[in-house]
Coordinates of C-alpha atoms in Angstrom, one line a residue:
M183 CA 44.5 143.7 95.2
E184 CA 43.7 141.4 92.3
V185 CA 40.0 142.1 92.9
L186 CA 40.6 145.9 92.8
I187 CA 42.6 145.6 89.6
N188 CA 40.0 143.4 87.8
L189 CA 37.2 145.7 88.9
T190 CA 39.2 148.7 87.7
L191 CA 39.9 147.2 84.3
N192 CA 36.3 146.1 83.9
G193 CA 35.1 149.6 84.8
L194 CA 37.6 151.3 82.5
A195 CA 36.6 148.9 79.6
T196 CA 32.9 149.6 80.1
G197 CA 33.6 153.3 80.5
M198 CA 35.5 153.4 77.1
L199 CA 32.6 151.7 75.4
I200 CA 30.2 154.3 76.8
F201 CA 32.7 157.0 75.9
L202 CA 32.6 156.0 72.2
L203 CA 28.9 156.4 72.2
A204 CA 28.7 159.5 74.4
A205 CA 31.6 161.3 72.6
G206 CA 29.6 161.3 69.3
L207 CA 26.6 162.8 71.2
T208 CA 28.9 165.4 72.7
L209 CA 30.4 166.4 69.3
I210 CA 26.9 166.5 67.7
F211 CA 25.4 168.6 70.4
G212 CA 28.4 170.8 70.8
L213 CA 28.6 171.9 67.2
M214 CA 25.1 171.3 65.9
D215 CA 22.9 171.9 69.0
V216 CA 21.1 168.7 68.1
L217 CA 19.6 166.3 70.6
N218 CA 19.9 162.9 68.8
F219 CA 18.0 160.2 70.7
A220 CA 18.6 157.8 67.8
H221 CA 22.3 157.6 68.6
G222 CA 21.8 154.3 70.4
G223 CA 20.3 152.8 67.3
L224 CA 23.5 153.6 65.4
F225 CA 25.4 151.9 68.2
A226 CA 23.2 148.8 67.8
W227 CA 23.6 148.8 64.1
G228 CA 27.3 148.9 64.4
A229 CA 27.2 145.9 66.7
Y230 CA 25.1 143.8 64.4
S231 CA 26.7 144.7 61.1
G232 CA 30.2 144.4 62.5
T233 CA 29.5 141.1 64.2
W234 CA 27.9 139.7 61.0
I235 CA 30.9 140.7 58.9
Y236 CA 33.2 139.3 61.5
A237 CA 31.3 136.0 61.5
S238 CA 31.2 135.9 57.7
T239 CA 34.8 136.7 57.0
G240 CA 36.5 135.5 60.1
S241 CA 38.3 138.8 60.4
F242 CA 37.6 140.9 63.5
F243 CA 39.2 144.0 62.0
A244 CA 37.0 143.6 58.9
G245 CA 34.1 143.6 61.2
I246 CA 35.3 146.8 62.8
A247 CA 35.8 148.4 59.4
G248 CA 32.3 147.3 58.4
A249 CA 30.8 148.7 61.5
I250 CA 32.5 152.1 61.0
L251 CA 31.3 152.2 57.4
T252 CA 27.8 151.3 58.6
G253 CA 27.9 154.2 61.0
L254 CA 29.1 156.6 58.4
I255 CA 26.3 155.7 56.0
L256 CA 23.6 155.7 58.6
G257 CA 25.0 159.0 59.9
L258 CA 24.9 160.6 56.5
A259 CA 21.3 159.4 55.9
T260 CA 20.1 160.5 59.3
E261 CA 21.6 164.0 59.1
K262 CA 20.4 164.6 55.6
W263 CA 16.8 163.3 55.8
I264 CA 16.0 163.3 59.5
I265 CA 18.0 165.9 61.4
K266 CA 18.4 168.6 58.7
P267 CA 14.6 169.5 58.5
V268 CA 14.4 170.0 62.3
Y269 CA 17.5 172.2 63.0
G270 CA 16.9 174.6 65.8
N271 CA 13.8 172.9 67.2
H272 CA 14.7 170.6 70.2
I273 CA 11.2 169.3 70.7
Q274 CA 10.9 168.1 67.1
Q275 CA 14.5 166.7 67.3
I276 CA 13.6 164.6 70.4
L277 CA 10.3 163.3 68.9
I278 CA 11.7 162.4 65.5
T279 CA 14.9 160.9 66.7
L280 CA 13.1 158.8 69.3
G281 CA 10.9 157.5 66.5
L282 CA 14.0 156.8 64.4
M283 CA 15.5 154.9 67.4
L284 CA 12.4 152.6 67.5
V285 CA 12.6 152.1 63.7
L286 CA 16.3 151.2 63.8
S287 CA 15.7 148.7 66.6
E288 CA 12.9 147.0 64.7
M289 CA 14.8 147.0 61.5
L290 CA 17.5 145.0 63.2
K291 CA 14.9 142.3 64.0
V292 CA 13.8 142.3 60.4
V293 CA 17.3 141.9 59.0
W294 CA 18.9 139.6 61.6
G295 CA 15.9 138.1 63.4
P296 CA 14.5 138.8 67.0
N297 CA 16.9 136.4 68.8
Q298 CA 20.1 137.4 70.5
I299 CA 23.3 136.9 68.6
S300 CA 26.4 135.6 70.3
A301 CA 29.9 136.9 69.7
S302 CA 33.4 136.2 71.1
P303 CA 36.8 137.8 70.8
P304 CA 39.2 136.6 68.1
S305 CA 41.7 134.1 69.3
Y306 CA 44.5 136.6 69.6
L307 CA 42.4 138.8 72.0
A308 CA 40.9 135.9 73.9
G309 CA 42.1 134.7 77.2
S310 CA 44.1 136.6 79.8
W311 CA 47.5 137.4 81.1
E312 CA 48.5 136.1 84.6
L313 CA 50.7 138.3 86.8
G314 CA 51.0 136.4 90.0
N315 CA 47.5 136.2 91.4
I316 CA 46.3 139.0 89.1
I317 CA 44.4 138.0 86.0
I318 CA 44.2 140.6 83.2
I319 CA 41.7 139.9 80.5
K320 CA 43.2 140.8 77.1
Y321 CA 40.1 142.0 75.4
R322 CA 39.4 144.5 78.2
V323 CA 42.9 146.0 77.7
F324 CA 42.2 146.2 74.0
I325 CA 39.0 148.1 74.5
I326 CA 40.7 150.6 76.8
A327 CA 43.5 151.1 74.3
V328 CA 41.1 151.7 71.4
G329 CA 39.1 154.2 73.5
L330 CA 42.2 156.1 74.5
M331 CA 43.5 156.1 70.9
V332 CA 40.1 157.5 69.6
F333 CA 40.2 160.2 72.3
A334 CA 43.8 161.2 71.4
L335 CA 43.0 161.2 67.7
V336 CA 39.9 163.4 68.0
Q337 CA 41.6 165.7 70.4
Y338 CA 44.5 166.1 68.0
V339 CA 42.1 166.9 65.1
L340 CA 40.2 169.4 67.2
K341 CA 43.2 171.2 68.6
S342 CA 45.9 170.9 65.9
T343 CA 44.3 170.8 62.5
K344 CA 42.6 173.3 60.2
I345 CA 39.3 171.3 60.2
G346 CA 39.4 171.2 64.0
L347 CA 39.8 175.0 64.1
V348 CA 36.7 175.3 61.9
V349 CA 34.7 172.9 64.0
R350 CA 35.7 174.8 67.2
A351 CA 34.9 178.1 65.6
G352 CA 31.6 176.7 64.5
V353 CA 30.8 175.8 68.1
M354 CA 31.3 179.3 69.2
D355 CA 29.7 181.2 66.3
K356 CA 28.2 179.4 63.4
E357 CA 27.0 182.6 61.6
M358 CA 30.6 184.0 61.7
V359 CA 32.1 180.9 60.2
Q360 CA 29.4 180.9 57.5
S361 CA 30.1 184.5 56.7
L362 CA 33.8 183.6 56.0
G363 CA 32.7 181.5 53.1
I364 CA 32.9 178.1 54.9
N365 CA 30.0 175.8 54.2
I366 CA 29.0 175.1 57.8
Q367 CA 26.4 172.6 56.6
K368 CA 29.1 170.3 55.2
I369 CA 30.9 170.6 58.5
F370 CA 27.7 169.7 60.3
M371 CA 27.3 166.6 58.1
M372 CA 30.9 165.5 58.6
V373 CA 30.7 165.9 62.4
F374 CA 27.4 163.9 62.5
M375 CA 29.0 161.1 60.4
V376 CA 32.0 160.9 62.6
G377 CA 29.8 160.8 65.7
A378 CA 27.8 158.0 64.2
A379 CA 30.9 156.1 63.2
M380 CA 32.2 156.3 66.8
A381 CA 28.9 155.0 68.1
A382 CA 29.1 152.1 65.6
L383 CA 32.7 151.4 66.7
G384 CA 31.5 151.2 70.3
G385 CA 28.8 148.8 69.3
V386 CA 31.0 146.3 67.5
L387 CA 33.6 146.4 70.3
L388 CA 30.8 145.7 72.9
A389 CA 29.7 142.5 71.1
P390 CA 32.6 140.2 72.1
Y391 CA 32.8 142.0 75.5
S392 CA 29.3 141.2 76.5
G393 CA 29.1 137.9 74.6
V394 CA 25.6 138.7 73.1
I395 CA 23.9 141.5 71.2
Y396 CA 20.2 142.2 71.0
A397 CA 18.0 144.8 69.3
E398 CA 17.2 146.8 72.5
M399 CA 20.8 147.3 73.5
G400 CA 20.9 150.7 71.7
L401 CA 18.3 152.2 74.0
E402 CA 19.9 150.9 77.1
F403 CA 23.4 152.3 76.3
A404 CA 21.9 155.5 74.9
I405 CA 20.6 156.2 78.4
L406 CA 24.1 155.7 79.9
A407 CA 25.5 157.9 77.1
F408 CA 23.1 160.8 78.0
I409 CA 24.0 160.4 81.6
V410 CA 27.7 160.8 80.7
V411 CA 27.0 163.8 78.5
V412 CA 25.2 165.5 81.4
I413 CA 27.9 164.7 83.9
G414 CA 30.8 165.7 81.7
G415 CA 29.1 168.9 80.5
M416 CA 27.0 169.4 77.3
G417 CA 29.4 169.8 74.4
S418 CA 32.6 169.0 76.3
F419 CA 34.7 166.3 74.6
P420 CA 37.3 165.9 77.5
G421 CA 34.3 165.9 79.9
S422 CA 32.8 162.9 78.1
I423 CA 35.7 160.6 78.7
L424 CA 36.1 161.6 82.3
A425 CA 32.4 161.1 82.9
A426 CA 32.4 157.8 81.0
V427 CA 35.2 156.5 83.2
L428 CA 33.4 157.6 86.4
V429 CA 30.2 155.9 85.2
G430 CA 32.1 152.7 84.2
L431 CA 34.1 152.5 87.5
S432 CA 31.2 153.3 89.7
G433 CA 29.1 150.6 88.0
S434 CA 31.8 148.0 88.3
F435 CA 32.6 148.6 92.0
M436 CA 29.0 149.0 93.0
A437 CA 28.0 145.8 91.2
Y438 CA 30.7 143.9 93.3
Y439 CA 30.4 145.6 96.7
V440 CA 26.8 146.9 96.8
P441 CA 24.8 145.1 94.1
S442 CA 21.5 146.6 95.3
L443 CA 22.8 150.1 94.2
S444 CA 24.5 149.0 90.9
L445 CA 21.5 150.1 88.8
A446 CA 20.9 153.4 90.7
V447 CA 24.5 154.5 91.1
N448 CA 24.7 156.3 87.7
M449 CA 21.5 158.3 88.4
L450 CA 22.8 159.2 91.8
L451 CA 26.1 160.3 90.4
M452 CA 24.3 162.5 87.8
S453 CA 22.0 163.9 90.4
A454 CA 24.9 164.9 92.6
V455 CA 26.6 166.6 89.7
L456 CA 23.4 168.5 88.7
I457 CA 23.0 169.7 92.3
F458 CA 26.5 171.0 92.9
R459 CA 27.6 171.8 89.3
P460 CA 24.6 172.0 87.0
Q461 CA 26.6 172.7 83.9
G462 CA 28.6 169.5 84.3
L463 CA 32.2 168.8 85.3
F464 CA 33.7 170.5 82.2
G465 CA 30.6 172.5 81.0
L466 CA 30.5 176.2 80.8
K467 CA 28.0 178.3 82.8
G468 CA 25.2 179.5 80.6

């Protein structure tokens, strides 16, 4: 039982980190129809900037705030100077954002050096709780709680606020929203910045979880994020959290019970979804 609980918590924590990255991709694609392959670079920059601020100030929450601010700034710059000129052209979006992904990764090495950087949770989140024979790691519970809070907050904004109404209307009919006098371009920019901030938040939370960060981590997690987006359904925010949890749990259990399949299980899961439900678990049929 203790093994099952630990594997489940580990899978849920990993899933929430992937969700924070994939949810931004989902929002950006759902509203803006933009394929942003540089999203993993924003994830990595959040990890590095947040860890650096955490190490410099000794405050983990200052590191989180710094990572989110980094994501907002990079998101603004990316949307304004990289994405805006290629709206409506998926091929150009893929090419230019892949190039940006490589640039962001190399810039990390320029600023912080090519070596891995270690990170650890703050003292109040380190260690674990013991319930009989069951050991519950505090930091994993913290990550799960943050992921659920972000999901609940974004869902509330999308479903219960005026700006959420505008965003959802923009997903369905951008031209109609524009004709009502709403500056859809500003909405695009805001959504892109929020998505980038969520990616950066996931990055800084990953650092103490994995223990080390490195420049190439953005590309590795971006692949997982795109798998999650495909499984959950392109543009489906609830689908992204369900798919992220499935990916996290499958990876955790397979790594323990069938290690030889741990790397392939996510691709197998995505293939199965594409075969039986091509639009994704929560996606709409085109």
